Amino acid sequence: MWGTGSSLSGLQIGTFILTSVIPESGLLICIGWVLGGIIYWADKVQTFKLQPFIFFFYLLPQIVLDAGYSMPNKLFFSNFGSILVYAVIGTCWNAATLGLALWGCCLGGAIGDIDIGLLQLLLFGSLIAAVDPVAVIAVFEEVHVNEVLYILVFGESLLNDGVTVVLFNVFNAFVSLGGAQINAVEIIKGIISFFVVALGGSLVGVIFALLISLLTRCTKNIQIIEPGFIFILGYLSYLTAEMLSLSAILSCTFCGVCCQKYINANMDKRSVSTLRYVMKVFANGSETIIFVFLGITAIDPSIWVWNTAFILLTLLFIFVFRFIGVFFLTWILNQYRLVPLEFIDQLMMGYGGLRGAVAYGLVVLLDENKYKEKNLMISTTLLVVYFTVMLQGITMKPLVTWLKVKRAAVTERTLAEIIQNRTFDHILVAIEDISGQIGHNYMRDKWNNFEERWLYWLLMTPSARKSCDHIFNIFHKLNLKDAMSYVKEVRVTHKVGESHDNLIQLWDSVHSVCLDMHEKDLKMRESEDFNAHHLLEQHLYRGKKQHRHRYSREYLEVNKDKNEVQEIFQRTMRSRLESFKSAKMGVNPPKKISYHLKKDQPQKVRDDQTFSPSPCLHSRTL
């Protein structure tokens, strides 16, 4: 037994060291190499390949939908302009410069005698220029870079996949048409189709996001099948865009981005947790299959055509033009950004241009009759994917440490930080309004007003709209936090911790009290006679005032009975709720009751003094 335990611990340590050095995607590719070698040794032919149909219709939609659903919306739309510049202009730059540079090397004789033209090289540049979201997710999440750097690279990788597919289709149509038939009219048609396909796919995604949000308004009584609707309609947005010859990737991406806020508010918390975890399982499973099959595909001698000059020049031009494009576009963006991107962040963006399965799926779609050098393109694409995922993935973490790149915060923001950030947002909107400028803060404020006035009413249930009250939600969270600390205090002071079952029952009762108070307040606020009900509570409070001294004496006694502890806690929470609602409605709150000894009691407060409306400033009654 001792030997078995020591060997297992040694295996776990070795696995931890291996995964900390090599990224998960690289390890999966290595596993694919081993499996591919076993299959080829047994059958003498590679029978398992990553088919483009399976990749684009069964594996990629789940990854894209999960990426869009998990996208931090505020961070994404705050940097949306920069992401669009990198995704559209940067991808076109990378595709055009790579194709033109390789064509110049072909004319100069540096590559050798190969049967490939300018349009085919531009098509090859368009399919290999895309930064792959699967590889970026697999590598950048392990490194934990700062939020702005992550959202720029990740957002670019999501959007430029759609741009790459559009460019691929345009150049593929040009190759089929023939170079002699291409004139100014055909070029203008290609440019127009580029924007129509990209914007049309995004619009389809937004429409399906609205449909999903409306559907979740009517699933209150069928909560068990709520996650199923999200998966079906999200996948249907991908198929609909593909059927209309639009960008399916952009459609699925914007469907996930635009619906997440409303469906999370409409659905039950258990349904939201189920949806989040099941979506992660599907996405991680698809990523695993993709990288394993990328490794298996390499063990196939029939696809390998070696041209050293073409492969090395492709790798060189990818790096050089990627860095040039990032630095040039960032220099332009920094003229307008409130917080300019630093040189180290630009360096990591250029180095983080990882290629993946999207490039391989596109290159396999090429027709062998039209592209004589198809196998050369496949071989070069596989080597570029292996080089970027393996070498750049392994060196990413040491490079981040060596350059001292800002890391993402691992702790949750405090209430003071949240309030400060929101106050700063309002200040920026006020500055733009006073100066007469229309910036993204002004536009975001207008969008928030439109959303609260119209979209909440259209896409959210009444209870979900009421729960958007941030102040009351914070108050409810503080009550739950106090409840947890109170249970711990009772466990230590009143020896409740000696019985595990009693402690569990006490916590269940405390939690149910908080939830019951929350639900009652929501129902009360939905009624039309809220003000009258509130005034009635104030009169009832005056009638109960004479009993408060007896309650304070109970706090000074040591109560070992569980029922008495629960009653005390209920009274405390209800008194806090009354104080909170009084402050929120602008009614003078009752006097604050302290449960200290008489000699430690503070001075009485005059009736003309006001209290702070923030629940954080109320004295602890526990």
Coordinates of C-alpha atoms in Angstrom, one line a residue:
M1 CA 0.0 0.0 0.0
W2 CA 2.8 2.4 0.8
G3 CA 4.5 1.7 -2.5
T4 CA 1.2 2.2 -4.4
G5 CA 0.5 5.5 -2.7
S6 CA 4.0 6.8 -3.3
S7 CA 3.8 5.9 -7.0
L8 CA 0.5 7.6 -7.4
S9 CA 1.7 10.7 -5.7
G10 CA 4.8 10.7 -8.0
L11 CA 2.6 10.3 -11.0
Q12 CA 0.4 13.1 -9.9
I13 CA 3.4 15.4 -9.4
G14 CA 4.8 14.4 -12.8
T15 CA 1.4 15.1 -14.4
F16 CA 1.2 18.5 -12.7
I17 CA 4.7 19.5 -13.9
L18 CA 3.9 18.4 -17.4
T19 CA 0.6 20.3 -17.6
S20 CA 2.2 23.4 -16.1
V21 CA 4.8 23.4 -18.9
I22 CA 2.9 22.2 -21.9
P23 CA -0.6 23.6 -22.6
E24 CA -3.5 21.3 -22.6
S25 CA -4.0 21.7 -26.4
G26 CA -0.4 20.7 -27.0
L27 CA -0.8 17.6 -24.9
L28 CA -4.0 16.6 -26.8
I29 CA -2.1 16.9 -30.1
C30 CA 0.6 14.7 -28.7
I31 CA -2.0 12.1 -27.7
G32 CA -3.4 12.4 -31.2
W33 CA 0.1 11.6 -32.7
V34 CA 0.3 8.5 -30.5
L35 CA -3.2 7.3 -31.4
G36 CA -2.6 8.1 -35.1
G37 CA 0.6 6.1 -35.1
I38 CA -1.2 3.1 -33.5
I39 CA -4.0 3.3 -36.1
Y40 CA -1.7 3.6 -39.0
W41 CA 0.5 0.7 -37.8
A42 CA -2.5 -1.5 -37.5
D43 CA -4.3 -0.7 -40.7
K44 CA -1.4 0.7 -42.9
V45 CA -3.8 3.5 -43.8
Q46 CA -5.2 6.5 -41.9
T47 CA -8.9 5.7 -41.6
F48 CA -9.7 8.4 -39.0
K49 CA -9.6 12.0 -40.2
L50 CA -11.2 15.3 -39.1
Q51 CA -13.8 15.8 -41.7
P52 CA -14.7 19.5 -42.5
F53 CA -18.5 18.7 -42.3
I54 CA -18.2 17.2 -38.8
F55 CA -16.0 20.1 -37.7
F56 CA -18.1 22.9 -38.9
F57 CA -21.6 21.5 -38.1
Y58 CA -21.0 19.4 -35.0
L59 CA -17.9 20.6 -33.1
L60 CA -17.4 24.3 -33.8
P61 CA -21.0 25.6 -33.0
Q62 CA -20.8 24.4 -29.4
I63 CA -17.5 26.1 -28.8
V64 CA -18.7 29.4 -30.4
L65 CA -22.0 29.4 -28.5
D66 CA -20.2 28.8 -25.2
A67 CA -17.7 31.5 -25.9
G68 CA -20.5 34.0 -26.8
Y69 CA -22.6 33.0 -23.8
S70 CA -19.6 33.3 -21.4
M71 CA -18.4 36.6 -22.8
P72 CA -18.2 39.5 -20.3
N73 CA -20.5 41.9 -22.1
K74 CA -19.5 45.1 -20.5
L75 CA -15.8 44.5 -21.2
F76 CA -16.5 43.2 -24.7
F77 CA -18.7 46.2 -25.8
S78 CA -16.4 48.7 -24.1
N79 CA -13.6 47.5 -26.4
F80 CA -15.8 46.6 -29.3
G81 CA -14.3 49.2 -31.6
S82 CA -10.8 48.0 -31.0
I83 CA -11.9 44.4 -31.4
L84 CA -13.5 45.2 -34.8
V85 CA -10.4 47.0 -36.0
Y86 CA -8.2 44.0 -35.2
A87 CA -10.7 41.5 -36.5
V88 CA -11.6 43.1 -39.8
I89 CA -8.7 45.4 -40.8
G90 CA -6.1 43.2 -39.1
T91 CA -7.3 40.0 -40.8
C92 CA -7.5 41.6 -44.2
W93 CA -4.0 43.0 -43.7
N94 CA -2.6 39.6 -42.7
A95 CA -4.3 37.8 -45.6
A96 CA -3.3 40.3 -48.2
T97 CA 0.3 40.8 -47.1
L98 CA 1.0 37.0 -46.7
G99 CA -0.5 36.2 -50.2
L100 CA 1.4 39.1 -51.9
A101 CA 4.7 38.3 -50.1
L102 CA 4.5 34.6 -51.1
W103 CA 3.6 35.5 -54.7
G104 CA 6.6 37.8 -54.8
C105 CA 8.8 35.0 -53.6
C106 CA 7.3 32.7 -56.3
L107 CA 8.1 35.3 -59.0
G108 CA 11.6 35.6 -57.6
G109 CA 12.2 31.9 -57.7
A110 CA 12.8 31.5 -53.9
I111 CA 10.1 28.9 -53.5
G112 CA 10.8 26.7 -56.5
D113 CA 8.6 25.5 -59.4
I114 CA 5.1 25.1 -58.0
D115 CA 1.8 25.4 -59.8
I116 CA 0.1 28.2 -57.8
G117 CA -1.2 31.7 -58.7
L118 CA -1.8 35.0 -57.0
L119 CA -5.5 34.3 -56.3
Q120 CA -4.7 30.9 -54.8
L121 CA -2.0 32.5 -52.6
L122 CA -4.5 35.2 -51.5
L123 CA -7.0 32.5 -50.6
F124 CA -4.3 30.6 -48.7
G125 CA -3.4 33.7 -46.8
S126 CA -7.0 34.4 -45.9
L127 CA -7.6 30.9 -44.4
I128 CA -4.4 30.9 -42.4
A129 CA -4.6 34.5 -41.2
A130 CA -7.3 33.8 -38.6
V131 CA -6.5 33.6 -34.9
D132 CA -8.3 30.5 -33.7
P133 CA -10.6 30.9 -30.7
V134 CA -10.2 27.3 -29.6
A135 CA -6.4 27.7 -29.3
V136 CA -6.7 31.1 -27.7
I137 CA -9.1 29.8 -25.0
A138 CA -7.0 26.8 -24.3
V139 CA -3.8 28.8 -23.8
F140 CA -4.8 32.3 -22.5
E141 CA -7.1 31.0 -19.8
E142 CA -4.2 29.0 -18.4
V143 CA -1.9 32.1 -18.4
H144 CA -4.5 34.4 -16.7
V145 CA -3.5 37.6 -18.5
N146 CA -5.2 40.9 -17.6
E147 CA -8.8 41.4 -18.7
V148 CA -8.2 44.0 -21.5
L149 CA -5.5 41.9 -23.2
Y150 CA -7.6 38.8 -23.0
I151 CA -10.8 40.3 -24.3
L152 CA -8.9 41.9 -27.2
V153 CA -7.3 38.7 -28.4
F154 CA -10.3 36.5 -27.6
G155 CA -12.8 38.9 -29.2
E156 CA -10.6 39.2 -32.3
S157 CA -10.3 35.4 -32.5
L158 CA -14.1 35.1 -32.4
L159 CA -15.0 37.8 -34.9
N160 CA -12.1 37.2 -37.4
D161 CA -13.2 33.6 -37.9
G162 CA -16.3 35.0 -39.5
V163 CA -14.2 37.4 -41.5
T164 CA -11.9 34.6 -42.6
V165 CA -14.7 32.4 -43.8
V166 CA -16.1 35.4 -45.8
L167 CA -12.7 36.1 -47.4
F168 CA -12.3 32.4 -48.1
N169 CA -15.6 32.3 -50.0
V170 CA -14.8 35.5 -51.9
F171 CA -11.4 34.4 -53.1
N172 CA -12.7 30.9 -53.8
A173 CA -15.4 32.4 -56.1
F174 CA -12.6 34.5 -57.8
V175 CA -10.5 31.4 -58.4
S176 CA -13.5 29.6 -59.9
L177 CA -14.3 32.6 -62.0
G178 CA -10.8 32.9 -63.3
G179 CA -8.3 35.7 -63.2
A180 CA -9.1 36.9 -66.7
Q181 CA -12.9 37.4 -65.9
I182 CA -12.3 39.5 -62.8
N183 CA -12.9 43.2 -63.4
A184 CA -13.8 46.2 -61.2
V185 CA -17.5 45.1 -61.1
E186 CA -16.6 41.7 -59.7
I187 CA -14.3 43.3 -57.1
I188 CA -17.0 45.7 -56.0
K189 CA -19.5 42.7 -55.7
G190 CA -16.9 40.9 -53.6
I191 CA -16.5 43.8 -51.2
I192 CA -20.3 44.3 -50.9
S193 CA -20.8 40.5 -50.3
F194 CA -18.2 40.7 -47.6
F195 CA -20.2 43.2 -45.6
V196 CA -23.5 41.6 -46.4
V197 CA -22.4 38.2 -45.2
A198 CA -20.8 39.5 -42.0
L199 CA -23.5 41.9 -41.0
G200 CA -26.3 39.5 -42.1
G201 CA -24.9 36.7 -40.0
S202 CA -24.6 39.0 -37.0
L203 CA -28.2 40.2 -37.5
V204 CA -29.5 36.6 -37.6
G205 CA -27.8 35.9 -34.3
V206 CA -29.4 39.0 -32.7
I207 CA -32.8 37.9 -33.9
F208 CA -32.4 34.4 -32.5
A209 CA -31.2 36.0 -29.2
L210 CA -34.4 38.0 -29.0
L211 CA -36.4 34.9 -29.8
I212 CA -34.7 32.9 -27.0
S213 CA -35.2 35.7 -24.5
L214 CA -38.9 35.9 -25.4
L215 CA -39.2 32.2 -25.1
T216 CA -37.7 32.1 -21.6
R217 CA -40.5 34.5 -20.4
C218 CA -43.0 31.6 -20.9
T219 CA -41.0 28.7 -19.3
K220 CA -41.8 29.4 -15.7
N221 CA -43.8 26.2 -15.3
I222 CA -41.5 24.0 -17.4
Q223 CA -38.2 24.9 -15.9
I224 CA -36.8 21.4 -16.4
I225 CA -36.5 21.9 -20.2
E226 CA -35.3 25.5 -20.2
P227 CA -31.7 24.6 -21.0
G228 CA -32.8 22.5 -23.9
F229 CA -34.4 25.5 -25.7
I230 CA -31.2 27.4 -25.4
F231 CA -29.1 24.7 -27.0
I232 CA -31.7 24.0 -29.8
L233 CA -32.3 27.7 -30.8
G234 CA -28.6 28.6 -30.5
Y235 CA -27.7 25.7 -32.8
L236 CA -30.6 26.7 -35.1
S237 CA -29.1 30.2 -35.4
Y238 CA -25.9 28.6 -36.7
L239 CA -27.8 26.5 -39.2
T240 CA -30.1 29.3 -40.4
A241 CA -27.1 31.6 -41.2
E242 CA -25.4 28.8 -43.0
M243 CA -28.6 28.0 -45.0
L244 CA -28.8 31.7 -46.0
S245 CA -25.1 31.7 -47.0
L246 CA -24.3 34.1 -44.2
S247 CA -21.6 33.9 -41.5
A248 CA -22.7 31.1 -39.2
I249 CA -19.9 31.8 -36.7
L250 CA -20.8 35.4 -36.3
S251 CA -24.5 34.4 -36.0
C252 CA -23.9 31.9 -33.2
T253 CA -21.4 34.3 -31.4
F254 CA -23.8 37.3 -31.3
C255 CA -26.7 34.9 -30.3
G256 CA -24.8 33.9 -27.2
V257 CA -23.6 37.4 -26.4
C258 CA -27.0 39.1 -26.7
C259 CA -29.2 36.6 -24.9
Q260 CA -27.1 35.8 -21.9
K261 CA -28.3 38.7 -19.7
Y262 CA -32.0 38.2 -20.3
I263 CA -32.2 34.4 -20.1
N264 CA -30.1 34.4 -16.9
A265 CA -32.7 36.8 -15.3
N266 CA -35.7 34.9 -16.6
M267 CA -34.7 31.3 -15.8
D268 CA -34.5 29.6 -12.5
K269 CA -31.1 29.6 -10.8
R270 CA -30.9 25.8 -11.1
S271 CA -31.6 26.0 -14.9
V272 CA -28.9 28.7 -15.3
S273 CA -26.3 26.5 -13.4
T274 CA -27.3 23.5 -15.5
L275 CA -27.0 25.5 -18.7
R276 CA -23.6 26.9 -17.8
Y277 CA -22.1 23.6 -16.8
V278 CA -23.5 21.5 -19.6
M279 CA -22.4 24.1 -22.2
K280 CA -18.9 24.0 -20.7
V281 CA -18.9 20.2 -20.9
F282 CA -19.9 20.2 -24.6
A283 CA -17.4 22.9 -25.4
N284 CA -14.5 21.2 -23.6
G285 CA -15.4 17.9 -25.2
S286 CA -15.4 19.5 -28.7
E287 CA -12.1 21.1 -28.1
T288 CA -10.6 17.8 -26.9
I289 CA -11.9 16.0 -30.0
I290 CA -10.6 18.7 -32.3
F291 CA -7.0 18.8 -31.0
V292 CA -6.8 15.0 -30.8
F293 CA -7.9 14.6 -34.4
L294 CA -5.4 17.3 -35.4
G295 CA -2.8 15.0 -34.1
I296 CA -4.2 11.9 -35.7
T297 CA -4.5 13.6 -39.1
A298 CA -0.7 14.2 -39.2
I299 CA 0.0 10.4 -39.3
D300 CA -1.0 10.2 -43.0
P301 CA 1.8 10.1 -45.6
S302 CA -0.7 10.7 -48.4
I303 CA -1.3 14.4 -47.4
W304 CA 2.4 15.4 -46.9
V305 CA 4.1 17.4 -49.6
W306 CA 7.3 19.0 -48.4
N307 CA 8.6 22.4 -49.6
T308 CA 11.0 23.8 -47.1
A309 CA 11.1 27.3 -48.6
F310 CA 7.3 27.6 -48.8
I311 CA 6.8 26.4 -45.2
L312 CA 9.6 28.5 -43.7
L313 CA 8.6 31.7 -45.6
T314 CA 5.0 31.2 -44.5
L315 CA 6.0 30.9 -40.8
L316 CA 8.2 34.0 -41.2
F317 CA 5.6 36.2 -42.9
I318 CA 2.9 35.2 -40.5
F319 CA 5.0 36.4 -37.5
V320 CA 6.4 39.5 -39.2
F321 CA 3.1 40.9 -40.7
R322 CA 1.2 40.0 -37.5
F323 CA 3.5 42.1 -35.4
I324 CA 3.5 44.9 -38.0
G325 CA -0.3 45.0 -38.2
V326 CA -0.8 44.9 -34.4
F327 CA 1.7 47.7 -33.7
F328 CA 0.4 49.9 -36.6
L329 CA -3.3 49.5 -35.7
T330 CA -2.6 49.9 -32.0
W331 CA -0.7 53.2 -32.7
I332 CA -3.9 54.5 -34.4
L333 CA -6.2 53.2 -31.7
N334 CA -4.1 54.7 -28.9
Q335 CA -4.8 58.2 -30.3
Y336 CA -8.5 57.7 -29.3
R337 CA -8.4 55.3 -26.4
L338 CA -8.8 56.6 -22.9
V339 CA -6.3 54.1 -21.6
P340 CA -3.7 53.4 -24.3
L341 CA -2.4 49.9 -24.8
E342 CA 1.1 49.5 -23.5
F343 CA 4.1 48.1 -25.5
I344 CA 4.1 44.9 -23.6
D345 CA 0.4 44.3 -24.2
Q346 CA 1.0 44.9 -27.9
L347 CA 3.9 42.4 -27.9
M348 CA 1.7 39.8 -26.3
M349 CA -1.1 40.4 -28.8
G350 CA 1.3 39.9 -31.7
Y351 CA 2.7 36.8 -30.1
G352 CA -0.7 35.4 -29.2
G353 CA -1.8 34.9 -32.8
L354 CA -2.4 31.2 -32.4
R355 CA -3.7 29.2 -35.4
G356 CA -6.0 26.2 -35.0
A357 CA -8.6 23.9 -36.5
V358 CA -10.5 26.6 -38.4
A359 CA -7.6 27.0 -40.8
Y360 CA -7.3 23.2 -41.3
G361 CA -11.1 22.8 -41.8
L362 CA -11.0 25.5 -44.5
V363 CA -8.0 24.1 -46.4
V364 CA -9.5 20.6 -46.5
L365 CA -12.5 22.1 -48.3
L366 CA -10.4 23.0 -51.3
D367 CA -11.1 21.2 -54.6
E368 CA -8.2 19.2 -55.8
N369 CA -9.1 19.8 -59.5
K370 CA -8.8 23.6 -59.1
Y371 CA -5.9 23.7 -56.6
K372 CA -3.0 21.5 -57.8
E373 CA -1.0 22.3 -54.7
K374 CA -3.8 21.4 -52.2
N375 CA -1.6 18.9 -50.3
L376 CA 1.2 21.5 -50.0
M377 CA -1.3 23.9 -48.4
I378 CA -2.6 21.2 -46.1
S379 CA 0.9 20.3 -45.0
T380 CA 1.9 23.9 -44.4
T381 CA -1.3 24.6 -42.5
L382 CA -0.8 21.6 -40.1
L383 CA 2.8 22.7 -39.5
V384 CA 1.7 26.3 -38.7
V385 CA -0.9 25.0 -36.3
Y386 CA 1.6 22.7 -34.5
F387 CA 4.2 25.4 -34.4
T388 CA 1.9 28.1 -33.0
V389 CA 0.0 25.9 -30.5
M390 CA 3.1 23.9 -29.3
L391 CA 6.0 26.4 -29.4
Q392 CA 4.0 29.6 -28.6
G393 CA 1.8 27.8 -26.1
I394 CA 4.8 26.5 -24.2
T395 CA 6.7 29.8 -24.2
M396 CA 3.6 31.9 -23.5
K397 CA 3.7 31.5 -19.7
P398 CA 7.4 32.1 -19.3
L399 CA 7.2 35.1 -21.6
V400 CA 4.3 36.6 -19.6
T401 CA 6.3 36.2 -16.4
W402 CA 9.5 37.6 -17.9
L403 CA 7.8 40.6 -19.4
K404 CA 5.8 41.1 -16.1
V405 CA 2.5 41.3 -18.0
K406 CA -0.4 42.4 -15.8
R407 CA -2.4 39.4 -14.6
A408 CA -6.1 39.1 -14.1
A409 CA -7.4 39.7 -10.6
V410 CA -8.4 36.4 -8.9
T411 CA -10.5 37.9 -6.2
E412 CA -14.0 39.3 -6.4
R413 CA -14.5 43.0 -6.4
T414 CA -15.6 44.5 -3.1
L415 CA -18.8 46.6 -2.7
A416 CA -16.7 49.8 -2.5
E417 CA -15.0 49.0 -5.8
I418 CA -18.3 48.3 -7.5
I419 CA -19.7 51.6 -6.3
Q420 CA -16.6 53.5 -7.2
N421 CA -16.6 52.1 -10.8
R422 CA -20.2 52.9 -11.3
T423 CA -19.7 56.4 -9.9
F424 CA -16.8 56.9 -12.3
D425 CA -18.9 55.7 -15.2
H426 CA -21.5 58.4 -14.4
I427 CA -18.8 61.0 -14.1
L428 CA -17.5 60.2 -17.5
V429 CA -21.0 60.4 -19.0
A430 CA -21.5 63.8 -17.3
I431 CA -18.2 65.1 -18.7
E432 CA -19.1 64.0 -22.2
D433 CA -22.5 65.6 -21.9
I434 CA -21.2 68.9 -20.6
S435 CA -18.4 69.1 -23.2
G436 CA -20.9 68.3 -26.0
Q437 CA -19.0 65.2 -27.2
I438 CA -20.6 61.9 -28.0
G439 CA -18.3 59.1 -26.8
H440 CA -18.8 55.5 -26.0
N441 CA -19.8 56.4 -22.4
Y442 CA -22.6 58.6 -23.6
M443 CA -23.8 56.0 -26.0
R444 CA -23.6 53.3 -23.3
D445 CA -25.7 55.5 -21.0
K446 CA -28.3 56.0 -23.8
W447 CA -28.3 52.3 -24.4
N448 CA -28.9 51.5 -20.7
N449 CA -31.8 53.9 -20.6
F450 CA -33.3 52.3 -23.7
E451 CA -32.7 48.8 -22.3
E452 CA -34.3 49.6 -19.0
R453 CA -37.3 51.3 -20.6
W454 CA -38.1 48.9 -23.4
L455 CA -36.0 45.7 -23.5
Y456 CA -36.6 44.8 -19.9
W457 CA -40.3 45.2 -20.4
L458 CA -40.2 43.1 -23.6
L459 CA -37.7 40.4 -22.8
M460 CA -37.9 39.9 -19.0
T461 CA -40.6 38.6 -16.7
P462 CA -42.0 41.1 -14.1
S463 CA -40.2 39.3 -11.2
A464 CA -36.9 39.5 -13.2
R465 CA -37.4 43.2 -13.8
K466 CA -38.0 43.8 -10.1
S467 CA -34.9 41.8 -9.2
C468 CA -32.8 44.2 -11.3
D469 CA -32.9 46.6 -8.4
H470 CA -29.2 46.6 -7.6
I471 CA -29.5 48.3 -4.2
F472 CA -32.0 45.7 -2.9
N473 CA -29.9 42.9 -4.3
I474 CA -26.9 44.2 -2.4
F475 CA -28.9 44.5 0.7
H476 CA -30.1 40.9 0.3
K477 CA -26.5 39.6 -0.2
L478 CA -25.4 41.5 3.0
N479 CA -28.2 39.7 4.9
L480 CA -27.1 36.3 3.6
K481 CA -23.5 37.2 4.6
D482 CA -24.6 38.2 8.0
A483 CA -26.6 35.0 8.3
M484 CA -23.6 32.9 7.6
S485 CA -21.5 34.8 10.1
Y486 CA -24.4 34.5 12.6
V487 CA -24.5 30.8 12.3
K488 CA -20.7 30.6 12.9
E489 CA -21.1 32.8 16.0
V490 CA -24.0 30.7 17.3
R491 CA -21.8 27.6 16.7
V492 CA -19.0 29.0 18.8
T493 CA -21.0 30.8 21.5
H494 CA -24.0 28.6 22.0
K495 CA -22.3 25.2 21.3
V496 CA -24.6 24.4 18.4
G497 CA -21.6 23.0 16.5
E498 CA -21.6 20.0 18.7
S499 CA -24.6 18.7 16.8
H500 CA -24.1 18.7 13.0
D501 CA -27.8 18.1 12.3
N502 CA -28.9 21.0 14.4
L503 CA -26.4 23.3 12.7
I504 CA -27.7 22.2 9.3
Q505 CA -31.3 22.8 10.4
L506 CA -30.4 26.2 11.8
W507 CA -28.7 27.3 8.6
D508 CA -31.7 26.0 6.5
S509 CA -34.1 28.0 8.6
V510 CA -31.9 31.2 8.4
H511 CA -31.6 30.9 4.6
S512 CA -35.3 30.3 4.2
V513 CA -36.1 33.4 6.3
C514 CA -33.9 35.6 4.0
L515 CA -35.4 34.1 0.9
D516 CA -38.9 34.6 2.3
M517 CA -38.2 38.2 3.1
H518 CA -36.9 38.8 -0.3
E519 CA -39.9 37.2 -2.1
K520 CA -42.4 39.1 0.1
D521 CA -40.7 42.4 -0.6
L522 CA -40.8 41.7 -4.4
K523 CA -44.5 40.8 -4.3
M524 CA -45.2 43.9 -2.2
R525 CA -43.4 46.2 -4.6
E526 CA -45.4 44.8 -7.5
S527 CA -48.7 45.9 -5.9
E528 CA -50.1 49.3 -6.6
D529 CA -50.6 50.3 -2.9
F530 CA -47.0 50.0 -2.0
N531 CA -46.9 53.5 -0.3
A532 CA -50.0 52.8 1.7
H533 CA -48.6 49.4 2.8
H534 CA -45.4 51.1 3.8
L535 CA -47.1 53.7 5.9
L536 CA -49.1 50.9 7.6
E537 CA -45.9 49.2 8.5
Q538 CA -44.6 52.4 10.1
H539 CA -47.7 52.6 12.3
L540 CA -47.3 48.9 13.3
Y541 CA -43.7 49.6 14.2
R542 CA -44.8 52.3 16.7
G543 CA -47.1 49.8 18.2
K544 CA -44.3 47.2 18.6
K545 CA -41.9 49.8 20.1
Q546 CA -42.7 48.9 23.7
H547 CA -41.6 45.3 23.1
R548 CA -38.2 46.1 21.8
H549 CA -36.6 46.4 25.2
R550 CA -37.6 42.8 26.0
Y551 CA -36.0 41.7 22.7
S552 CA -32.7 43.4 23.7
R553 CA -32.6 41.6 27.0
E554 CA -33.0 38.3 25.1
Y555 CA -29.8 39.1 23.2
L556 CA -27.9 39.4 26.4
E557 CA -28.9 36.0 27.6
V558 CA -27.3 32.8 26.5
N559 CA -29.9 30.9 24.5
K560 CA -29.2 27.3 23.8
D561 CA -32.7 26.5 22.4
K562 CA -32.6 26.5 18.6
N563 CA -36.1 27.9 18.2
E564 CA -35.3 31.0 20.3
V565 CA -32.2 31.7 18.2
Q566 CA -34.2 31.5 15.0
E567 CA -36.9 33.9 16.4
I568 CA -34.2 36.4 17.4
F569 CA -32.7 36.3 14.0
Q570 CA -36.0 36.7 12.3
R571 CA -36.8 39.8 14.3
T572 CA -33.4 41.2 13.5
M573 CA -33.7 40.7 9.8
R574 CA -37.2 42.2 9.7
S575 CA -36.1 45.3 11.5
R576 CA -33.3 45.7 9.0
L577 CA -35.7 45.3 6.1
E578 CA -38.0 48.0 7.6
S579 CA -35.1 50.4 8.0
F580 CA -33.9 49.7 4.5
K581 CA -37.4 50.3 2.9
S582 CA -37.9 53.4 5.0
A583 CA -34.7 54.9 3.8
K584 CA -35.3 53.9 0.2
M585 CA -38.8 55.4 0.1
G586 CA -37.7 58.7 1.7
V587 CA -39.6 58.2 5.0
N588 CA -38.0 59.0 8.3
P589 CA -36.7 55.7 9.6
P590 CA -37.3 54.6 13.2
K591 CA -34.7 55.1 15.8
K592 CA -31.8 52.7 15.6
I593 CA -31.9 50.2 18.4
S594 CA -28.7 49.1 20.0
Y595 CA -28.3 45.8 21.9
H596 CA -25.4 46.8 24.1
L597 CA -25.4 47.2 27.8
K598 CA -26.9 50.3 29.3
K599 CA -23.5 51.8 30.2
D600 CA -22.3 51.3 26.6
Q601 CA -25.3 52.7 24.9
P602 CA -24.7 55.7 22.5
Q603 CA -26.4 59.0 22.9
K604 CA -29.9 59.4 21.7
V605 CA -30.4 60.9 18.2
R606 CA -32.7 63.8 17.7
D607 CA -35.7 63.4 15.5
D608 CA -34.5 66.0 13.0
Q609 CA -31.4 64.0 12.2
T610 CA -31.4 61.7 9.2
F611 CA -29.8 58.3 8.8
S612 CA -27.7 57.0 5.9
P613 CA -29.8 55.2 3.4
S614 CA -27.0 52.7 2.8
P615 CA -27.6 49.3 4.5
C616 CA -23.9 48.9 4.9
L617 CA -23.9 51.8 7.5
H618 CA -26.4 50.2 9.8
S619 CA -25.0 48.9 13.0
R620 CA -24.6 45.1 13.4
T621 CA -27.3 43.7 15.5
L622 CA -25.8 40.3 15.8

